[in-house]
Amino acid sequence: ISGSTVIVKVFAITVFICLFRSGVSPLRPICDLRVLEHFIREAQDSEVIMRGCRGGCGAMKSYFVPLTSVDFAFWEHIDVHEQAVEVQTGLSLLVQALSTAMKAVSNSRLASALDNNISNIHSLSQILSTVLPDDSAPASTQSQEVSSLPELLQVQSSFLRGKVRLLLSAAPACQRQNS
Amino acid sequence: YHGIFSLPLAFGGYHLAQLLQDETEHIKCFVEGKDLTCFWEERNNLHHQYTFTYSYENKNKMACAVSSLLASNKTIFFCKLPKTPFFTTLDVQVLRDGRMLYTRSLNAENFLFLDPPRNLTVMSSGKEGQLNVSWLPPPLKYMDDSMIYEVRYAVEGSNMGKVEVVKVSTMLVLLGLQSDTRYKVWVRVKPDGVAYKGYWSAWTEPVFGVTPPSDVDPLIVLLVLFIGLILCLLSLTVILSHHKFLLKKLWPDIPTPEHKFPGLFTVYKGDFKEWMSQNNGSMWGRSVHVYTEELPSLLEVLSEVSRTSHDTSQREEEEEKESESSDSGLTDRWRDPPHAHWLMEQLRALQENPESRCQSSLLQSHDTYVTLNQGDNEQQVDDVFEETLPLQTLFTTTGTSSLSTSHSDLGSLQQSSGSGRLSSQSSFEYPNHTWAPKGPGYAYMAVADSGVSMDYRPMSSSRIAELGRHRMYTNDYKNEICPHKWPLSGQYIKSGSESCTGPVW
């Protein structure tokens, strides 16, 4: 998927946010969590399709995926830039894993859902790099291994709901003025 | 510290226990604050050693300290994880005496049990039937934007409550409420299900609010009354100023001819004769118009015609007898039936030779004469005054007698045709004079003017032509003379017989 497509998509998302803002939040449009929540729902849709898949649902393969667990007490003490690095690394890992999985899927519905997830993660990366430029060098990120596509999809869902969301809501550029 | 389990009968704990009734899993879990608590139930009287382990992300299993609560007939064992990892799959196990009893995999962020909202306030907004409700979310970080609320409200003392769902926002305006009523309001919260999922929180303590009384603004009432009063006055004014017109429309006057007869009713009390005599001179012109139309014409019979035939049947006599001119009262009854049929003969003969009879006899102005000629086939014409005799009617006997009449014209009507029997001489004079019928010898016919229909029997009538025109005309008879329309009066003189066709002009 080309970078121009991603840029166009990010631009479209920004316009979408501007048009449909409820007017409640004084945040920058790109900080609106509703875009991320949209991506989270689409990741959960893939899990649902996976559960109902009866044929051509991908071979049993192992994938390297990021760690998704969040310890709130621990997470709050991590510097936001480190958080950004960890999140960006994790997103790239997910993209690789999903692309590999998509090649092995012949079920058209599942394949298109996976394709959608991949483009969403690309958009997220763009958004986050706009909000939190990760200048730091990528640290050695921990990863885990999963052995099936359902697990991979669950990891994707957990990662988006957890670390990505916490980062976006905690990004300094996205903090509310009056909070 | 056992959290909500410290007081088994506490509101929160009781509420959660109710919520988890439908949970099919043996191990029931919820997150209170940032910590996951899992519990299971066991029957009493059993002394076993329970251990609780959990693991995530391929890490080693970790143990959790198990506590227990004694209820009436069961024991609740629970364990609270010290540092609960979110957004990852937790594998939990319960071991009884070292052997696995229950197991479950779950994500902690899907089992949030939040505290109820705080600082619930209900205030009147000032508008009728509205209340402003506002609250604060439970103090949880990172979740402010992903909460959904439910507001329940009911009239105080009533059990029927309504529920409103509110997303993200922490205030609500209740609409459509009864005025001047005390309402009870509750609120509860739940994660919205996108990033976090969970159970409904417990309801807050109820807060009361009173709706403002319905404002029947006295100013509005006054204005309405005032405008109503003005409208009433306006309509009254209109009615009074046009009351005559309205009265006329609603209660129309019965028309009276009083204005035409000044003084008739007021001075002379309706005595027409008196009034006539008094007003004779000045009213002459008018009365002429009145009377000329009503006066019958007079016929003067100059000679007698002998009767010859008796062909006509009795029937004609009877018919003749029946005919009468009731309006003028001047018709006479047939007195000599045997003569009737004889006359009909004459008329029939005349009909056969219509053209030869054309004649108009002259009269003085306003005078008309009827002449009866004997034995002549020719027409006898007296002085003919073309100008004054628009037409005439001829009657012929079996001989050649003809009877012609003429009329004065000028639009005045008149006409009378005499026919029938002829006996003695009599003279008739034409309109403008009071016409007195003479003897029964002559049957005559007086024609009143418009509005009157009379039956004429074996009479001929003549039509009044336009000014200056003289017409001669005969009727087509079957057995009788056909009456014809009076052009001026427009009056149809009906006969009991079949319809007749008049001559062509």
XYZ file of C-alpha atoms in Angstrom:
684
model
C 0.000 0.000 0.000
C 1.617 3.198 -1.131
C 2.392 6.076 1.114
C 0.314 8.421 -0.981
C -2.737 6.316 -0.343
C -2.072 6.498 3.361
C -1.603 10.245 3.236
C -4.835 10.629 1.320
C -6.574 8.454 3.836
C -5.226 10.474 6.739
C -6.348 13.639 5.045
C -9.780 12.162 4.466
C -9.999 11.115 8.055
C -9.056 14.594 9.191
C -11.742 16.103 6.999
C -14.188 13.513 8.282
C -13.382 14.484 11.845
C -13.759 18.166 11.067
C -17.161 17.638 9.489
C -18.628 15.379 12.104
C -17.229 16.794 15.261
C -19.734 17.002 18.017
C -18.229 20.239 19.130
C -17.658 18.963 22.629
C -13.918 18.633 22.566
C -11.596 21.542 22.016
C -8.940 19.073 20.907
C -7.245 19.192 17.619
C -9.224 17.166 15.118
C -6.485 14.596 14.818
C -6.617 13.931 18.541
C -10.239 12.875 18.299
C -10.422 9.347 19.672
C -13.394 8.520 17.497
C -11.114 7.713 14.560
C -9.173 5.248 16.690
C -12.386 3.816 18.002
C -13.504 3.322 14.424
C -10.333 1.355 13.757
C -10.836 -0.648 16.936
C -14.325 -1.634 15.834
C -13.041 -2.744 12.465
C -10.398 -4.868 14.185
C -13.135 -6.449 16.277
C -15.149 -7.055 13.098
C -12.230 -9.088 11.759
C -12.322 -11.208 14.909
C -16.019 -11.846 14.366
C -15.463 -12.825 10.744
C -12.638 -15.081 11.856
C -14.907 -16.839 14.308
C -17.447 -17.495 11.566
C -14.940 -18.526 8.957
C -15.365 -22.057 7.683
C -12.881 -22.418 4.906
C -9.845 -20.709 3.574
C -9.224 -19.108 6.923
C -5.439 -19.148 6.801
C -2.944 -21.817 7.660
C -1.647 -22.368 11.137
C 1.343 -20.135 11.249
C 3.263 -18.362 13.908
C 3.491 -14.605 13.952
C 5.570 -12.177 15.909
C 3.399 -9.649 17.548
C 3.925 -6.859 20.097
C 3.187 -7.161 23.773
C -0.140 -5.665 24.546
C -0.446 -5.843 28.299
C -0.723 -2.592 30.171
C -0.075 -2.153 33.812
C -1.589 1.176 34.596
C 0.680 1.871 37.471
C 3.703 1.077 35.391
C 2.451 2.708 32.252
C 1.882 6.048 33.907
C 5.529 6.252 34.812
C 6.847 5.679 31.355
C 7.877 8.738 29.427
C 5.443 9.575 26.672
C 8.103 9.451 23.995
C 9.098 5.998 25.017
C 5.486 5.097 24.838
C 5.370 6.489 21.327
C 8.359 4.441 20.272
C 6.895 1.309 21.704
C 3.595 1.936 19.991
C 5.086 2.669 16.599
C 7.247 -0.452 16.755
C 4.296 -2.515 17.715
C 2.217 -1.144 14.867
C 4.849 -2.035 12.305
C 5.076 -5.537 13.700
C 1.348 -5.919 13.373
C 1.380 -4.751 9.793
C 3.989 -7.341 8.912
C 2.083 -10.109 10.615
C -1.225 -9.168 9.033
C 0.266 -8.965 5.571
C 1.764 -12.405 5.964
C -1.534 -13.786 7.184
C -3.505 -12.226 4.353
C -1.449 -14.077 1.801
C -2.539 -17.376 3.299
C -6.235 -16.475 3.443
C -8.484 -17.458 0.574
C -11.807 -16.467 2.168
C -12.584 -13.199 0.385
C -14.488 -11.622 3.255
C -11.714 -12.288 5.746
C -9.091 -11.170 3.282
C -10.767 -7.829 2.676
C -11.195 -7.317 6.417
C -7.502 -7.978 6.952
C -6.667 -5.558 4.175
C -8.787 -2.931 5.860
C -7.016 -3.492 9.162
C -3.653 -3.071 7.518
C -4.589 0.278 5.985
C -6.035 1.424 9.308
C -2.772 0.687 11.086
C -0.932 2.657 8.459
C -3.204 5.614 9.074
C -2.646 5.300 12.810
C 1.053 5.440 12.355
C 0.681 8.621 10.370
C -1.566 10.196 12.950
C 0.707 9.310 15.822
C 3.813 10.524 14.073
C 2.037 13.853 13.538
C 1.033 14.104 17.172
C 4.158 12.570 18.679
C 7.204 12.696 16.494
C 9.320 9.818 17.608
C 12.775 11.142 17.397
C 14.158 8.543 19.737
C 15.859 5.582 18.268
C 13.736 2.477 18.307
C 14.422 0.605 21.497
C 14.605 -3.086 21.599
C 11.029 -3.928 21.701
C 9.763 -7.019 23.184
C 7.517 -9.216 21.199
C 5.645 -12.366 21.646
C 4.765 -15.181 19.383
C 1.316 -16.350 18.519
C 0.547 -19.466 16.590
C -2.738 -18.767 14.837
C -4.618 -16.058 13.009
C -7.360 -15.730 15.690
C -4.693 -15.015 18.250
C -3.073 -12.511 15.938
C -6.355 -10.689 15.521
C -6.913 -10.647 19.233
C -3.470 -9.169 19.754
C -4.226 -6.475 17.178
C -7.467 -5.599 18.934
C -5.856 -5.497 22.378
C -2.970 -3.393 21.165
C -5.205 -0.771 19.631
C -7.517 -0.615 22.592
C -4.689 -0.438 25.070
C -1.396 1.110 24.300
C -2.328 3.022 21.175
C -5.340 4.549 22.775
C -3.585 5.436 25.985
C -0.837 7.093 24.028
C -3.174 9.143 21.906
C -5.209 10.299 24.881
C -2.071 11.136 26.839
C -0.168 12.899 24.040
C 0.733 16.413 25.141
C -0.438 17.896 21.870
C -3.799 16.388 22.511
C -4.277 17.484 26.083
C -7.244 19.709 26.714
C -6.446 23.281 27.656
C -8.758 23.442 30.584
C -8.420 19.974 32.054
C -9.389 -5.470 52.334
C -12.057 -7.313 50.489
C -13.481 -4.521 48.461
C -17.126 -4.887 47.938
C -17.057 -8.236 49.542
C -16.239 -6.676 52.896
C -19.920 -6.138 53.393
C -21.829 -8.945 51.734
C -25.081 -7.167 52.121
C -23.726 -3.844 50.987
C -25.612 -2.263 48.148
C -22.788 -2.519 45.681
C -21.940 -6.094 46.441
C -25.534 -7.151 46.362
C -25.976 -5.437 43.069
C -22.973 -7.112 41.538
C -24.033 -10.472 42.792
C -27.354 -9.919 41.073
C -25.613 -8.961 37.857
C -23.463 -12.048 37.888
C -26.417 -14.357 38.345
C -26.520 -15.073 34.618
C -22.814 -15.676 34.328
C -22.406 -19.226 33.160
C -18.746 -19.451 33.974
C -17.808 -20.878 37.244
C -15.213 -18.236 37.807
C -16.847 -14.856 37.852
C -14.634 -11.847 37.495
C -14.952 -8.105 37.579
C -12.619 -5.178 37.685
C -13.145 -2.722 40.462
C -10.934 0.273 40.082
C -7.795 -1.076 38.471
C -7.852 -4.530 39.978
C -9.430 -7.705 38.802
C -11.357 -9.765 41.345
C -12.474 -13.273 40.544
C -14.738 -15.397 42.763
C -16.530 -18.715 42.814
C -19.097 -20.352 45.037
C -18.861 -23.596 46.885
C -21.174 -25.489 49.158
C -20.448 -25.555 52.754
C -19.319 -28.405 54.816
C -16.511 -29.062 52.514
C -13.028 -28.428 53.619
C -10.791 -28.084 50.653
C -7.693 -26.197 49.753
C -8.242 -23.841 46.930
C -5.485 -22.173 44.920
C -5.906 -19.560 42.226
C -3.330 -19.064 39.466
C -3.182 -16.794 36.476
C -0.839 -16.173 33.578
C -0.638 -13.960 30.480
C 1.575 -13.415 27.524
C 3.271 -16.744 27.861
C 4.630 -15.788 31.213
C 4.851 -18.051 34.169
C 1.856 -18.679 36.263
C 1.366 -16.513 39.250
C -0.610 -17.249 42.319
C -3.207 -15.160 44.030
C -4.261 -15.301 47.668
C -7.719 -16.784 48.087
C -10.146 -15.365 50.618
C -13.526 -16.618 51.582
C -16.856 -15.284 52.721
C -19.423 -17.302 54.523
C -22.975 -16.901 53.367
C -26.078 -18.749 54.584
C -25.608 -22.001 52.772
C -22.540 -21.382 50.659
C -19.051 -20.050 50.768
C -17.692 -17.476 48.389
C -14.026 -17.712 47.497
C -12.427 -14.819 45.828
C -9.074 -13.525 44.759
C -7.930 -10.096 43.769
C -5.028 -9.779 41.414
C -2.513 -7.278 42.724
C -1.339 -5.892 39.480
C -3.850 -6.647 36.841
C -2.583 -6.500 33.298
C -5.066 -5.044 30.871
C -5.386 -5.512 27.162
C -4.077 -9.003 27.247
C -5.548 -12.404 27.646
C -5.449 -13.743 31.171
C -5.632 -17.438 31.841
C -6.985 -18.090 35.333
C -7.331 -21.412 37.068
C -8.820 -22.623 40.320
C -7.226 -25.670 41.850
C -8.848 -27.677 44.547
C -6.443 -29.631 46.536
C -3.873 -29.326 43.762
C -6.191 -30.459 41.032
C -7.651 -28.157 38.447
C -11.238 -27.333 39.154
C -12.139 -24.393 36.967
C -10.340 -22.489 34.226
C -11.071 -19.426 32.224
C -9.485 -17.016 29.695
C -10.467 -13.436 29.778
C -9.344 -9.884 29.072
C -9.534 -7.732 32.135
C -10.668 -4.570 30.260
C -13.914 -6.312 29.363
C -15.180 -6.732 32.901
C -15.191 -3.266 34.335
C -17.559 -2.600 37.181
C -17.467 1.106 37.692
C -18.451 3.130 40.695
C -21.687 5.049 40.335
C -21.531 8.648 39.123
C -20.897 11.330 41.696
C -22.484 14.609 42.632
C -25.823 14.073 41.012
C -27.809 17.335 40.949
C -31.318 18.028 39.713
C -32.341 21.615 39.119
C -35.266 23.410 37.551
C -34.400 25.076 34.285
C -37.180 27.617 34.667
C -39.096 26.286 31.721
C -42.290 24.419 32.156
C -41.998 20.630 32.367
C -38.198 20.554 32.299
C -35.489 19.596 34.716
C -31.725 19.922 34.380
C -29.793 16.864 35.559
C -26.015 16.800 35.874
C -23.394 14.572 37.501
C -19.724 13.724 37.568
C -18.152 10.521 36.203
C -16.430 8.101 38.507
C -12.832 8.996 39.057
C -11.116 6.788 36.538
C -8.339 7.819 34.346
C -8.274 7.191 30.652
C -11.898 6.310 30.542
C -13.622 9.667 30.583
C -14.502 9.551 26.945
C -15.708 6.003 26.868
C -18.535 5.983 29.339
C -22.223 5.681 28.807
C -24.870 6.745 31.321
C -28.431 5.866 32.105
C -30.743 8.358 33.812
C -33.875 7.066 35.486
C -36.625 9.387 36.663
C -40.059 8.932 38.149
C -42.696 10.936 39.924
C -42.177 10.713 43.631
C -44.131 7.833 45.035
C -44.718 6.254 41.661
C -43.036 3.102 40.490
C -43.269 3.895 36.810
C -39.924 5.325 35.775
C -38.490 6.314 32.444
C -34.929 5.806 31.352
C -32.763 8.000 29.171
C -29.392 6.940 27.788
C -26.666 9.546 27.624
C -23.372 9.047 25.823
C -20.221 10.738 27.013
C -21.983 13.862 28.216
C -22.500 14.262 31.957
C -25.686 16.284 31.854
C -29.208 15.887 30.564
C -32.365 17.988 30.229
C -35.509 16.054 31.034
C -38.419 17.119 28.866
C -42.124 16.514 28.867
C -42.526 16.429 32.622
C -45.610 17.314 34.589
C -45.703 20.776 35.992
C -45.290 21.441 39.657
C -44.378 17.822 40.424
C -41.655 16.305 42.555
C -39.445 13.893 40.650
C -36.875 11.323 41.746
C -33.779 10.907 39.587
C -31.083 8.167 39.504
C -27.993 7.726 37.317
C -25.688 4.823 36.565
C -22.691 4.307 34.319
C -21.109 1.642 32.126
C -18.155 1.508 29.732
C -19.256 2.207 26.198
C -17.942 -1.072 24.836
C -15.334 0.153 22.361
C -12.121 0.273 24.312
C -13.580 -0.983 27.577
C -16.484 -3.246 28.361
C -18.234 -4.073 31.591
C -21.339 -4.167 33.766
C -23.739 -1.418 34.720
C -22.756 0.342 37.883
C -25.048 0.602 40.866
C -27.668 3.392 40.803
C -26.809 6.561 42.604
C -28.812 7.617 45.602
C -32.010 9.289 44.329
C -32.035 13.051 44.082
C -35.267 15.048 44.092
C -36.279 17.909 41.875
C -39.466 19.903 41.484
C -40.736 21.083 38.133
C -41.875 24.673 37.894
C -45.607 25.312 38.001
C -47.316 25.823 34.706
C -47.374 29.443 33.940
C -50.713 30.646 32.914
C -49.394 34.038 32.394
C -51.952 36.481 33.746
C -50.824 39.001 31.194
C -51.760 36.682 28.384
C -55.169 36.022 29.906
C -55.781 39.746 30.206
C -54.702 40.381 26.631
C -56.968 37.666 25.332
C -59.929 39.077 27.243
C -59.167 42.568 26.069
C -58.957 41.572 22.440
C -62.157 39.611 22.774
C -63.873 42.657 24.182
C -62.673 44.843 21.347
C -63.876 42.355 18.777
C -67.290 42.259 20.420
C -67.563 46.024 20.378
C -66.529 46.168 16.737
C -69.052 43.609 15.657
C -71.751 45.346 17.678
C -70.928 48.633 16.001
C -71.082 47.070 12.584
C -74.398 45.414 13.309
C -75.942 48.599 14.660
C -74.789 50.747 11.778
C -76.084 48.367 9.212
C -79.003 47.069 11.120
C -81.435 48.182 8.543
C -79.631 46.335 5.827
C -79.274 43.271 7.936
C -82.881 43.390 8.972
C -83.898 43.572 5.377
C -81.856 40.541 4.600
C -83.078 38.551 7.512
C -86.641 39.780 7.632
C -87.564 40.954 4.214
C -90.472 43.302 3.782
C -93.564 42.057 2.230
C -93.991 44.152 -0.863
C -97.055 46.340 -0.932
C -98.394 48.430 -3.734
C -98.934 51.259 -1.367
C -96.496 53.548 -3.068
C -98.408 53.353 -6.245
C -101.600 54.380 -4.566
C -100.726 57.306 -2.442
C -103.230 57.790 0.243
C -105.291 54.778 -0.596
C -104.518 52.931 2.569
C -103.729 55.788 4.804
C -106.510 58.202 4.037
C -109.218 56.145 2.545
C -108.644 53.037 4.505
C -108.549 50.938 1.442
C -111.726 52.237 -0.014
C -110.789 52.153 -3.558
C -113.840 53.823 -4.916
C -113.426 56.796 -2.743
C -109.822 57.026 -3.523
C -110.541 56.804 -7.194
C -113.038 59.522 -7.129
C -110.814 61.790 -5.199
C -107.839 61.211 -7.302
C -109.527 61.035 -10.576
C -108.066 63.998 -12.275
C -104.506 63.651 -11.300
C -104.360 59.990 -11.510
C -106.080 59.563 -14.726
C -103.144 58.707 -16.728
C -102.043 56.131 -14.374
C -105.344 54.549 -13.885
C -105.703 54.243 -17.542
C -102.767 52.021 -17.640
C -104.130 50.116 -14.840
C -107.487 49.648 -16.236
C -107.056 49.457 -19.875
C -105.528 46.143 -19.498
C -108.285 44.931 -17.453
C -111.249 46.288 -19.213
C -112.744 44.032 -21.639
C -113.589 45.179 -25.032
C -117.108 45.753 -25.947
C -118.793 44.451 -28.927
C -121.613 46.056 -30.611
C -123.697 43.718 -32.481
C -125.235 45.499 -35.365
C -127.303 42.847 -36.897
C -128.714 39.556 -36.233
C -127.861 36.405 -37.886
C -130.451 33.804 -38.427
C -129.724 30.419 -37.324
C -129.838 27.623 -39.753
C -128.174 24.547 -38.588
C -128.303 22.353 -35.659
C -125.443 20.216 -36.389
C -123.439 20.964 -33.422
C -123.962 18.563 -30.786
C -124.979 18.911 -27.329
C -121.474 18.625 -26.372
C -120.612 22.013 -27.562
C -123.308 23.477 -25.573
C -122.019 21.934 -22.542
C -118.582 23.098 -23.236
C -119.730 26.535 -23.825
C -121.568 26.509 -20.659
C -118.514 25.580 -18.832
C -116.455 28.348 -20.115
C -116.352 31.469 -18.168
C -114.250 34.396 -17.763
C -114.038 34.725 -14.105
C -111.778 37.711 -13.816
C -113.709 40.242 -15.602
C -116.914 38.714 -14.617
C -118.353 39.776 -17.824
C -118.852 36.621 -19.596
C -122.263 35.470 -19.863
C -123.508 32.102 -19.900
C -124.904 30.548 -22.890
C -128.465 30.822 -22.753
C -129.542 29.459 -25.900
C -127.916 26.185 -26.434
C -129.546 25.386 -29.677
C -127.835 28.319 -31.163
C -124.438 27.252 -30.254
C -123.966 24.657 -32.809
C -125.274 26.894 -35.407
C -122.565 29.333 -34.689
C -119.982 26.652 -34.931
C -121.167 25.991 -38.405
C -120.514 29.531 -39.292
C -117.129 29.401 -37.921
C -116.273 26.268 -39.720
C -117.328 27.761 -42.915
C -115.210 30.696 -42.235
C -112.269 28.551 -41.590
C -112.502 27.027 -44.977
C -112.180 30.300 -46.580
C -109.851 32.171 -44.407
C -108.490 34.612 -46.866
C -111.673 36.024 -48.065
C -112.621 37.212 -44.765
C -109.881 39.389 -44.010
C -111.364 42.434 -42.908
C -111.045 45.002 -40.453
C -113.793 47.145 -39.463
C -113.160 50.432 -38.227
C -114.093 51.822 -35.003
C -113.457 55.000 -33.448
C -110.366 55.009 -31.560
C -110.866 52.777 -28.686
C -114.005 51.443 -30.160
C -114.498 48.170 -31.738
C -117.465 46.855 -33.457
C -118.521 43.455 -34.318
C -120.575 43.108 -37.343
C -122.595 40.189 -38.290
C -123.495 39.921 -41.859
C -126.134 37.766 -43.165
C -126.138 35.715 -46.202
C -123.173 37.247 -47.730
C -120.170 35.417 -48.687
C -118.358 38.478 -48.985
C -116.952 40.285 -46.385
C -118.481 43.370 -45.319
C -116.153 45.830 -44.170
C -117.040 48.866 -42.487
C -114.743 51.645 -42.257
C -111.385 50.396 -42.033
C -108.884 52.348 -40.201
C -105.711 50.726 -40.870
C -103.821 52.680 -38.417
C -106.027 51.868 -35.622
C -107.056 48.386 -36.327
C -104.264 46.055 -36.099
C -106.335 43.115 -36.692
C -109.630 41.640 -36.688
C -111.300 38.452 -36.364
C -113.911 37.170 -38.597
C -116.708 35.047 -37.844
C -118.852 33.670 -40.502
C -122.038 31.914 -40.401
C -123.126 29.364 -42.839
C -124.166 32.221 -44.871
C -121.647 34.770 -45.227
C -121.951 36.604 -42.196
C -118.814 37.642 -40.811
C -118.040 38.927 -37.640
C -115.135 41.020 -37.349
C -113.696 42.774 -34.611
C -111.056 45.210 -34.460
C -109.115 46.550 -31.768
C -107.512 49.646 -30.867
C -103.935 49.218 -30.561
C -101.202 51.193 -29.160
C -100.255 48.324 -27.129
C -103.275 48.469 -25.053
C -104.874 45.287 -24.931
C -108.124 44.294 -25.221
C -109.815 42.133 -27.246
C -112.743 40.412 -26.774
C -114.223 38.281 -29.230
C -117.721 37.741 -29.222
C -119.133 34.706 -30.571
C -121.633 32.317 -29.737
C -125.077 33.008 -30.017
C -126.579 35.963 -31.341
C -129.904 36.881 -30.394
C -130.861 40.324 -29.903
C -128.992 43.283 -30.754
C -126.676 44.628 -28.387
C -123.823 46.792 -28.637
C -120.499 46.420 -27.184
C -118.046 49.009 -26.777
C -114.449 48.631 -26.581
C -111.969 49.349 -23.995
C -111.689 52.486 -22.072
C -115.181 52.320 -21.183
C -116.676 50.376 -18.574
C -118.128 47.600 -20.230
C -121.385 46.258 -19.227
C -122.588 43.112 -20.646
C -125.909 43.321 -22.175
C -128.321 40.544 -21.979
C -127.519 37.071 -22.328
C -128.115 37.156 -25.991
C -124.571 37.647 -26.913
C -121.909 35.678 -25.693
C -118.852 37.574 -25.369
C -115.620 37.239 -24.058
C -113.728 39.653 -22.076
C -110.138 39.343 -21.939
C -108.413 40.621 -18.985
C -104.816 41.196 -19.113
C -101.828 39.502 -17.935
C -101.843 37.001 -15.253
C -105.187 35.671 -16.005
C -105.899 32.593 -17.822
C -109.350 32.024 -18.932
C -111.102 29.384 -20.755
C -112.702 30.411 -23.847
C -115.134 28.210 -25.506
C -115.984 28.266 -29.036
C -114.578 31.654 -29.222
C -112.213 32.999 -31.538
C -109.699 35.324 -30.356
C -107.552 37.562 -32.203
C -104.073 38.427 -31.769
C -102.935 41.832 -31.210
C -100.396 42.714 -33.715
C -97.804 45.306 -33.552
C -98.515 48.854 -34.222
C -99.650 49.630 -37.657
C -100.091 46.176 -38.737
C -103.298 44.722 -39.673
C -103.694 41.147 -39.574
C -106.406 38.965 -40.388
C -106.444 35.745 -38.897
C -108.496 32.786 -38.457
C -108.207 29.940 -36.217
C -108.035 26.402 -36.975
C -110.856 24.820 -35.348
C -111.569 21.372 -34.679
C -114.695 21.736 -32.897
C -114.106 24.913 -31.264
C -112.343 28.050 -31.452
C -108.856 27.904 -30.363
C -107.748 30.500 -28.026
C -104.607 32.230 -28.839
C -102.029 33.900 -27.028
C -102.335 37.479 -26.260
C -99.107 38.981 -27.304
C -99.295 41.933 -25.044
C -100.342 40.140 -22.041
C -98.483 37.136 -22.938
C -101.360 35.281 -21.726
C -102.359 31.966 -22.895
C -106.009 31.351 -23.181
C -106.502 27.809 -22.735
C -109.085 25.693 -24.143
C -109.973 22.343 -23.114
C -109.542 20.972 -26.518
C -106.589 19.956 -28.444
C -103.923 22.336 -29.274
C -104.487 24.566 -32.098
C -102.302 25.981 -34.682
C -102.690 29.535 -35.602
C -102.509 30.960 -39.037
C -99.339 32.127 -40.480
C -98.788 35.770 -40.358
